[in-house]
Amino acid sequence: MKITDDSTLNKLILLYVFEAMDVPLTGRTIIEMCSSRNLWLTYMDCMVAVNELLDSGLIYRSSKEKIVEKGIISDAYYNITPDGRQCLDHFYTKIPSTLRSEITEYVKQNRMAYRRKQEYYRNYYKNPDGTYTVHMKIVDPVQTTLELKLNVTNRDTAKQVYNKWEEKAAQIYYFLHEELID
C-alpha cells in the first residue's frame, strides 16, 4: 500500500514499524523497509518523518562506532521512546488496518534477516602481499560484541567466508564464548 502526503500518518507508520520490529534500526534499514522493499513511504517522506520524530522525542538516536559499508557510513541506531509508544497506543487506529496488517506480516517474515543484516558486519580487502583479509563483526546498538580478521590466500576464499558470515556468525560467537570463557 502506498502512502504519501500526510506527515502525521507517515510518522505513525514509522512508529508502528519501530514497535513491530522491537529492535533499534539503522537509517539504512528504515529506508530499505519503508521505501525500497515496500511502498509505505517515499524516501523523502521517510527522512522527514525520522527527523520530525527525533525532534519531538518520539524516537531517539544512539550513536555507535562508525562502520563503512558500500560507501555508506552507518553510525546511529534509531528506536522508539516511551513517549513514542504512548503516542502510537493512542493513535495507531489512524493507520489503515490493511497497512497495519501488511507491516505486521512483513516484519514477522523479515525481522531476523534485518537483525542479521544490521548486527553482522562483513567486508574483505586485498593486502599488499596478494592475500585477502576478511573483516567480520557482530555489533549491537552500543558496542562491538565480536571482531575477527581472517587472512586467506585468495579472493574466492575471501568471498566464501564473506558469504557465510551472516549465516554462521552467531554459531561462531557461541563456540568461541563456550571454548574461551569458563
PDB file of N, CA and C in Angstrom, residues 35-102:
ATOM      1  N   SER A  35      10.783   2.310   2.240  1.00  0.00           N
ATOM      2  CA  SER A  35      10.781   2.981   0.939  1.00  0.00           C
ATOM      3  C   SER A  35      11.244   2.113  -0.215  1.00  0.00           C
ATOM      4  N   SER A  36      12.169   1.191   0.036  1.00  0.00           N
ATOM      5  CA  SER A  36      12.723   0.387  -1.059  1.00  0.00           C
ATOM      6  C   SER A  36      11.965  -0.913  -1.251  1.00  0.00           C
ATOM      7  N   ARG A  37      11.857  -1.693  -0.195  1.00  0.00           N
ATOM      8  CA  ARG A  37      11.204  -3.006  -0.297  1.00  0.00           C
ATOM      9  C   ARG A  37       9.688  -2.894  -0.292  1.00  0.00           C
ATOM     10  N   ASN A  38       9.193  -1.864   0.342  1.00  0.00           N
ATOM     11  CA  ASN A  38       7.752  -1.631   0.433  1.00  0.00           C
ATOM     12  C   ASN A  38       7.486  -0.189   0.018  1.00  0.00           C
ATOM     13  N   LEU A  39       6.272   0.108  -0.273  1.00  0.00           N
ATOM     14  CA  LEU A  39       5.928   1.480  -0.666  1.00  0.00           C
ATOM     15  C   LEU A  39       5.113   2.168   0.427  1.00  0.00           C
ATOM     16  N   TRP A  40       5.514   1.947   1.665  1.00  0.00           N
ATOM     17  CA  TRP A  40       4.785   2.566   2.763  1.00  0.00           C
ATOM     18  C   TRP A  40       5.028   4.064   2.804  1.00  0.00           C
ATOM     19  N   LEU A  41       6.256   4.486   2.477  1.00  0.00           N
ATOM     20  CA  LEU A  41       6.630   5.901   2.466  1.00  0.00           C
ATOM     21  C   LEU A  41       7.599   6.143   1.325  1.00  0.00           C
ATOM     22  N   THR A  42       7.603   7.363   0.796  1.00  0.00           N
ATOM     23  CA  THR A  42       8.650   7.708  -0.161  1.00  0.00           C
ATOM     24  C   THR A  42       9.936   7.952   0.626  1.00  0.00           C
ATOM     25  N   TYR A  43      11.051   7.947  -0.072  1.00  0.00           N
ATOM     26  CA  TYR A  43      12.342   8.183   0.584  1.00  0.00           C
ATOM     27  C   TYR A  43      12.329   9.516   1.328  1.00  0.00           C
ATOM     28  N   MET A  44      11.898  10.570   0.653  1.00  0.00           N
ATOM     29  CA  MET A  44      11.909  11.904   1.270  1.00  0.00           C
ATOM     30  C   MET A  44      10.949  11.978   2.454  1.00  0.00           C
ATOM     31  N   ASP A  45       9.748  11.411   2.299  1.00  0.00           N
ATOM     32  CA  ASP A  45       8.798  11.408   3.414  1.00  0.00           C
ATOM     33  C   ASP A  45       9.366  10.652   4.611  1.00  0.00           C
ATOM     34  N   CYS A  46      10.056   9.575   4.336  1.00  0.00           N
ATOM     35  CA  CYS A  46      10.663   8.770   5.397  1.00  0.00           C
ATOM     36  C   CYS A  46      11.722   9.582   6.142  1.00  0.00           C
ATOM     37  N   MET A  47      12.602  10.249   5.402  1.00  0.00           N
ATOM     38  CA  MET A  47      13.656  11.052   6.029  1.00  0.00           C
ATOM     39  C   MET A  47      13.067  12.202   6.851  1.00  0.00           C
ATOM     40  N   VAL A  48      12.070  12.870   6.299  1.00  0.00           N
ATOM     41  CA  VAL A  48      11.418  13.974   7.019  1.00  0.00           C
ATOM     42  C   VAL A  48      10.763  13.449   8.295  1.00  0.00           C
ATOM     43  N   ALA A  49      10.058  12.331   8.191  1.00  0.00           N
ATOM     44  CA  ALA A  49       9.372  11.766   9.358  1.00  0.00           C
ATOM     45  C   ALA A  49      10.366  11.360  10.444  1.00  0.00           C
ATOM     46  N   VAL A  50      11.481  10.746  10.064  1.00  0.00           N
ATOM     47  CA  VAL A  50      12.503  10.368  11.052  1.00  0.00           C
ATOM     48  C   VAL A  50      12.995  11.611  11.788  1.00  0.00           C
ATOM     49  N   ASN A  51      13.312  12.662  11.054  1.00  0.00           N
ATOM     50  CA  ASN A  51      13.807  13.892  11.690  1.00  0.00           C
ATOM     51  C   ASN A  51      12.760  14.540  12.588  1.00  0.00           C
ATOM     52  N   GLU A  52      11.506  14.548  12.152  1.00  0.00           N
ATOM     53  CA  GLU A  52      10.445  15.132  12.976  1.00  0.00           C
ATOM     54  C   GLU A  52      10.194  14.301  14.232  1.00  0.00           C
ATOM     55  N   LEU A  53      10.261  12.972  14.101  1.00  0.00           N
ATOM     56  CA  LEU A  53      10.096  12.108  15.274  1.00  0.00           C
ATOM     57  C   LEU A  53      11.246  12.303  16.263  1.00  0.00           C
ATOM     58  N   LEU A  54      12.454  12.483  15.738  1.00  0.00           N
ATOM     59  CA  LEU A  54      13.605  12.780  16.608  1.00  0.00           C
ATOM     60  C   LEU A  54      13.395  14.101  17.343  1.00  0.00           C
ATOM     61  N   ASP A  55      13.021  15.131  16.587  1.00  0.00           N
ATOM     62  CA  ASP A  55      12.831  16.463  17.171  1.00  0.00           C
ATOM     63  C   ASP A  55      11.749  16.469  18.247  1.00  0.00           C
ATOM     64  N   SER A  56      10.725  15.649  18.071  1.00  0.00           N
ATOM     65  CA  SER A  56       9.620  15.626  19.031  1.00  0.00           C
ATOM     66  C   SER A  56       9.848  14.642  20.176  1.00  0.00           C
ATOM     67  N   GLY A  57      10.951  13.901  20.136  1.00  0.00           N
ATOM     68  CA  GLY A  57      11.264  12.974  21.220  1.00  0.00           C
ATOM     69  C   GLY A  57      10.494  11.664  21.176  1.00  0.00           C
ATOM     70  N   LEU A  58       9.893  11.348  20.038  1.00  0.00           N
ATOM     71  CA  LEU A  58       9.140  10.094  19.926  1.00  0.00           C
ATOM     72  C   LEU A  58      10.016   8.924  19.495  1.00  0.00           C
ATOM     73  N   ILE A  59      11.184   9.232  18.922  1.00  0.00           N
ATOM     74  CA  ILE A  59      12.231   8.235  18.703  1.00  0.00           C
ATOM     75  C   ILE A  59      13.537   8.867  19.169  1.00  0.00           C
ATOM     76  N   TYR A  60      14.541   8.038  19.384  1.00  0.00           N
ATOM     77  CA  TYR A  60      15.854   8.564  19.755  1.00  0.00           C
ATOM     78  C   TYR A  60      16.917   7.913  18.888  1.00  0.00           C
ATOM     79  N   ARG A  61      18.041   8.587  18.819  1.00  0.00           N
ATOM     80  CA  ARG A  61      19.182   8.090  18.048  1.00  0.00           C
ATOM     81  C   ARG A  61      20.291   7.765  19.034  1.00  0.00           C
ATOM     82  N   SER A  62      20.852   6.571  18.892  1.00  0.00           N
ATOM     83  CA  SER A  62      22.003   6.206  19.723  1.00  0.00           C
ATOM     84  C   SER A  62      23.189   5.988  18.808  1.00  0.00           C
ATOM     85  N   SER A  63      24.269   6.649  19.127  1.00  0.00           N
ATOM     86  CA  SER A  63      25.472   6.518  18.311  1.00  0.00           C
ATOM     87  C   SER A  63      26.167   5.216  18.622  1.00  0.00           C
ATOM     88  N   LYS A  64      26.850   4.722  17.629  1.00  0.00           N
ATOM     89  CA  LYS A  64      27.713   3.565  17.810  1.00  0.00           C
ATOM     90  C   LYS A  64      28.953   3.841  16.991  1.00  0.00           C
ATOM     91  N   GLU A  65      29.878   2.923  17.001  1.00  0.00           N
ATOM     92  CA  GLU A  65      31.085   3.130  16.209  1.00  0.00           C
ATOM     93  C   GLU A  65      30.726   3.226  14.735  1.00  0.00           C
ATOM     94  N   LYS A  66      31.543   3.911  13.988  1.00  0.00           N
ATOM     95  CA  LYS A  66      31.278   4.073  12.557  1.00  0.00           C
ATOM     96  C   LYS A  66      31.677   2.816  11.807  1.00  0.00           C
ATOM     97  N   ILE A  67      30.784   2.380  10.937  1.00  0.00           N
ATOM     98  CA  ILE A  67      31.052   1.242  10.064  1.00  0.00           C
ATOM     99  C   ILE A  67      30.804   1.721   8.648  1.00  0.00           C
ATOM    100  N   VAL A  68      31.785   1.562   7.802  1.00  0.00           N
ATOM    101  CA  VAL A  68      31.627   1.951   6.408  1.00  0.00           C
ATOM    102  C   VAL A  68      31.341   0.689   5.612  1.00  0.00           C
ATOM    103  N   GLU A  69      30.189   0.670   4.969  1.00  0.00           N
ATOM    104  CA  GLU A  69      29.816  -0.479   4.158  1.00  0.00           C
ATOM    105  C   GLU A  69      29.245   0.042   2.848  1.00  0.00           C
ATOM    106  N   LYS A  70      29.838  -0.373   1.762  1.00  0.00           N
ATOM    107  CA  LYS A  70      29.403   0.040   0.427  1.00  0.00           C
ATOM    108  C   LYS A  70      29.336   1.560   0.317  1.00  0.00           C
ATOM    109  N   GLY A  71      30.308   2.238   0.932  1.00  0.00           N
ATOM    110  CA  GLY A  71      30.398   3.680   0.803  1.00  0.00           C
ATOM    111  C   GLY A  71      29.484   4.470   1.714  1.00  0.00           C
ATOM    112  N   ILE A  72      28.656   3.798   2.514  1.00  0.00           N
ATOM    113  CA  ILE A  72      27.729   4.499   3.392  1.00  0.00           C
ATOM    114  C   ILE A  72      28.222   4.362   4.825  1.00  0.00           C
ATOM    115  N   ILE A  73      28.300   5.476   5.540  1.00  0.00           N
ATOM    116  CA  ILE A  73      28.715   5.434   6.936  1.00  0.00           C
ATOM    117  C   ILE A  73      27.463   5.283   7.790  1.00  0.00           C
ATOM    118  N   SER A  74      27.440   4.216   8.560  1.00  0.00           N
ATOM    119  CA  SER A  74      26.312   3.971   9.449  1.00  0.00           C
ATOM    120  C   SER A  74      26.797   4.149  10.873  1.00  0.00           C
ATOM    121  N   ASP A  75      26.362   5.206  11.534  1.00  0.00           N
ATOM    122  CA  ASP A  75      26.873   5.448  12.872  1.00  0.00           C
ATOM    123  C   ASP A  75      25.776   5.681  13.889  1.00  0.00           C
ATOM    124  N   ALA A  76      24.553   5.299  13.579  1.00  0.00           N
ATOM    125  CA  ALA A  76      23.475   5.519  14.535  1.00  0.00           C
ATOM    126  C   ALA A  76      22.378   4.484  14.367  1.00  0.00           C
ATOM    127  N   TYR A  77      21.791   4.146  15.497  1.00  0.00           N
ATOM    128  CA  TYR A  77      20.582   3.334  15.525  1.00  0.00           C
ATOM    129  C   TYR A  77      19.449   4.236  15.993  1.00  0.00           C
ATOM    130  N   TYR A  78      18.248   3.941  15.552  1.00  0.00           N
ATOM    131  CA  TYR A  78      17.066   4.682  15.963  1.00  0.00           C
ATOM    132  C   TYR A  78      16.114   3.707  16.641  1.00  0.00           C
ATOM    133  N   ASN A  79      15.397   4.209  17.655  1.00  0.00           N
ATOM    134  CA  ASN A  79      14.420   3.366  18.330  1.00  0.00           C
ATOM    135  C   ASN A  79      13.310   4.235  18.901  1.00  0.00           C
ATOM    136  N   ILE A  80      12.201   3.616  19.190  1.00  0.00           N
ATOM    137  CA  ILE A  80      11.035   4.311  19.721  1.00  0.00           C
ATOM    138  C   ILE A  80      11.237   4.600  21.211  1.00  0.00           C
ATOM    139  N   THR A  81      10.769   5.743  21.663  1.00  0.00           N
ATOM    140  CA  THR A  81      10.844   6.117  23.076  1.00  0.00           C
ATOM    141  C   THR A  81       9.535   5.714  23.766  1.00  0.00           C
ATOM    142  N   PRO A  82       9.501   5.758  25.103  1.00  0.00           N
ATOM    143  CA  PRO A  82       8.225   5.512  25.792  1.00  0.00           C
ATOM    144  C   PRO A  82       7.131   6.483  25.338  1.00  0.00           C
ATOM    145  N   ASP A  83       7.491   7.743  25.108  1.00  0.00           N
ATOM    146  CA  ASP A  83       6.500   8.703  24.599  1.00  0.00           C
ATOM    147  C   ASP A  83       6.012   8.303  23.212  1.00  0.00           C
ATOM    148  N   GLY A  84       6.920   7.776  22.393  1.00  0.00           N
ATOM    149  CA  GLY A  84       6.531   7.303  21.067  1.00  0.00           C
ATOM    150  C   GLY A  84       5.561   6.139  21.151  1.00  0.00           C
ATOM    151  N   ARG A  85       5.808   5.227  22.094  1.00  0.00           N
ATOM    152  CA  ARG A  85       4.897   4.089  22.296  1.00  0.00           C
ATOM    153  C   ARG A  85       3.521   4.576  22.758  1.00  0.00           C
ATOM    154  N   GLN A  86       3.538   5.538  23.669  1.00  0.00           N
ATOM    155  CA  GLN A  86       2.278   6.080  24.172  1.00  0.00           C
ATOM    156  C   GLN A  86       1.498   6.768  23.046  1.00  0.00           C
ATOM    157  N   CYS A  87       2.195   7.524  22.235  1.00  0.00           N
ATOM    158  CA  CYS A  87       1.565   8.184  21.084  1.00  0.00           C
ATOM    159  C   CYS A  87       0.957   7.142  20.151  1.00  0.00           C
ATOM    160  N   LEU A  88       1.719   6.104  19.852  1.00  0.00           N
ATOM    161  CA  LEU A  88       1.230   5.049  18.970  1.00  0.00           C
ATOM    162  C   LEU A  88       0.019   4.348  19.580  1.00  0.00           C
ATOM    163  N   ASP A  89       0.055   4.084  20.890  1.00  0.00           N
ATOM    164  CA  ASP A  89      -1.086   3.450  21.563  1.00  0.00           C
ATOM    165  C   ASP A  89      -2.364   4.261  21.386  1.00  0.00           C
ATOM    166  N   HIS A  90      -2.238   5.582  21.404  1.00  0.00           N
ATOM    167  CA  HIS A  90      -3.416   6.439  21.275  1.00  0.00           C
ATOM    168  C   HIS A  90      -3.898   6.594  19.832  1.00  0.00           C
ATOM    169  N   PHE A  91      -2.971   6.551  18.871  1.00  0.00           N
ATOM    170  CA  PHE A  91      -3.341   6.928  17.507  1.00  0.00           C
ATOM    171  C   PHE A  91      -3.111   5.858  16.442  1.00  0.00           C
ATOM    172  N   TYR A  92      -2.758   4.629  16.837  1.00  0.00           N
ATOM    173  CA  TYR A  92      -2.457   3.611  15.826  1.00  0.00           C
ATOM    174  C   TYR A  92      -3.644   3.335  14.910  1.00  0.00           C
ATOM    175  N   THR A  93      -4.868   3.594  15.380  1.00  0.00           N
ATOM    176  CA  THR A  93      -6.046   3.341  14.538  1.00  0.00           C
ATOM    177  C   THR A  93      -6.122   4.309  13.355  1.00  0.00           C
ATOM    178  N   LYS A  94      -5.322   5.368  13.381  1.00  0.00           N
ATOM    179  CA  LYS A  94      -5.266   6.290  12.233  1.00  0.00           C
ATOM    180  C   LYS A  94      -4.539   5.655  11.042  1.00  0.00           C
ATOM    181  N   ILE A  95      -3.758   4.604  11.308  1.00  0.00           N
ATOM    182  CA  ILE A  95      -3.099   3.858  10.227  1.00  0.00           C
ATOM    183  C   ILE A  95      -4.124   2.868   9.694  1.00  0.00           C
ATOM    184  N   PRO A  96      -4.373   2.847   8.393  1.00  0.00           N
ATOM    185  CA  PRO A  96      -5.359   1.902   7.853  1.00  0.00           C
ATOM    186  C   PRO A  96      -5.046   0.468   8.291  1.00  0.00           C
ATOM    187  N   SER A  97      -6.087  -0.270   8.654  1.00  0.00           N
ATOM    188  CA  SER A  97      -5.884  -1.631   9.172  1.00  0.00           C
ATOM    189  C   SER A  97      -5.182  -2.526   8.154  1.00  0.00           C
ATOM    190  N   THR A  98      -5.426  -2.301   6.865  1.00  0.00           N
ATOM    191  CA  THR A  98      -4.746  -3.115   5.847  1.00  0.00           C
ATOM    192  C   THR A  98      -3.241  -2.854   5.864  1.00  0.00           C
ATOM    193  N   LEU A  99      -2.857  -1.609   6.077  1.00  0.00           N
ATOM    194  CA  LEU A  99      -1.437  -1.272   6.144  1.00  0.00           C
ATOM    195  C   LEU A  99      -0.813  -1.824   7.426  1.00  0.00           C
ATOM    196  N   ARG A 100      -1.523  -1.734   8.541  1.00  0.00           N
ATOM    197  CA  ARG A 100      -1.014  -2.320   9.789  1.00  0.00           C
ATOM    198  C   ARG A 100      -0.784  -3.818   9.614  1.00  0.00           C
ATOM    199  N   SER A 101      -1.728  -4.492   8.979  1.00  0.00           N
ATOM    200  CA  SER A 101      -1.586  -5.936   8.734  1.00  0.00           C
ATOM    201  C   SER A 101      -0.405  -6.224   7.821  1.00  0.00           C
ATOM    202  N   GLU A 102      -0.248  -5.413   6.782  1.00  0.00           N
ATOM    203  CA  GLU A 102       0.867  -5.589   5.843  1.00  0.00           C
ATOM    204  C   GLU A 102       2.213  -5.418   6.556  1.00  0.00           C
TER     205      GLU A 102
END
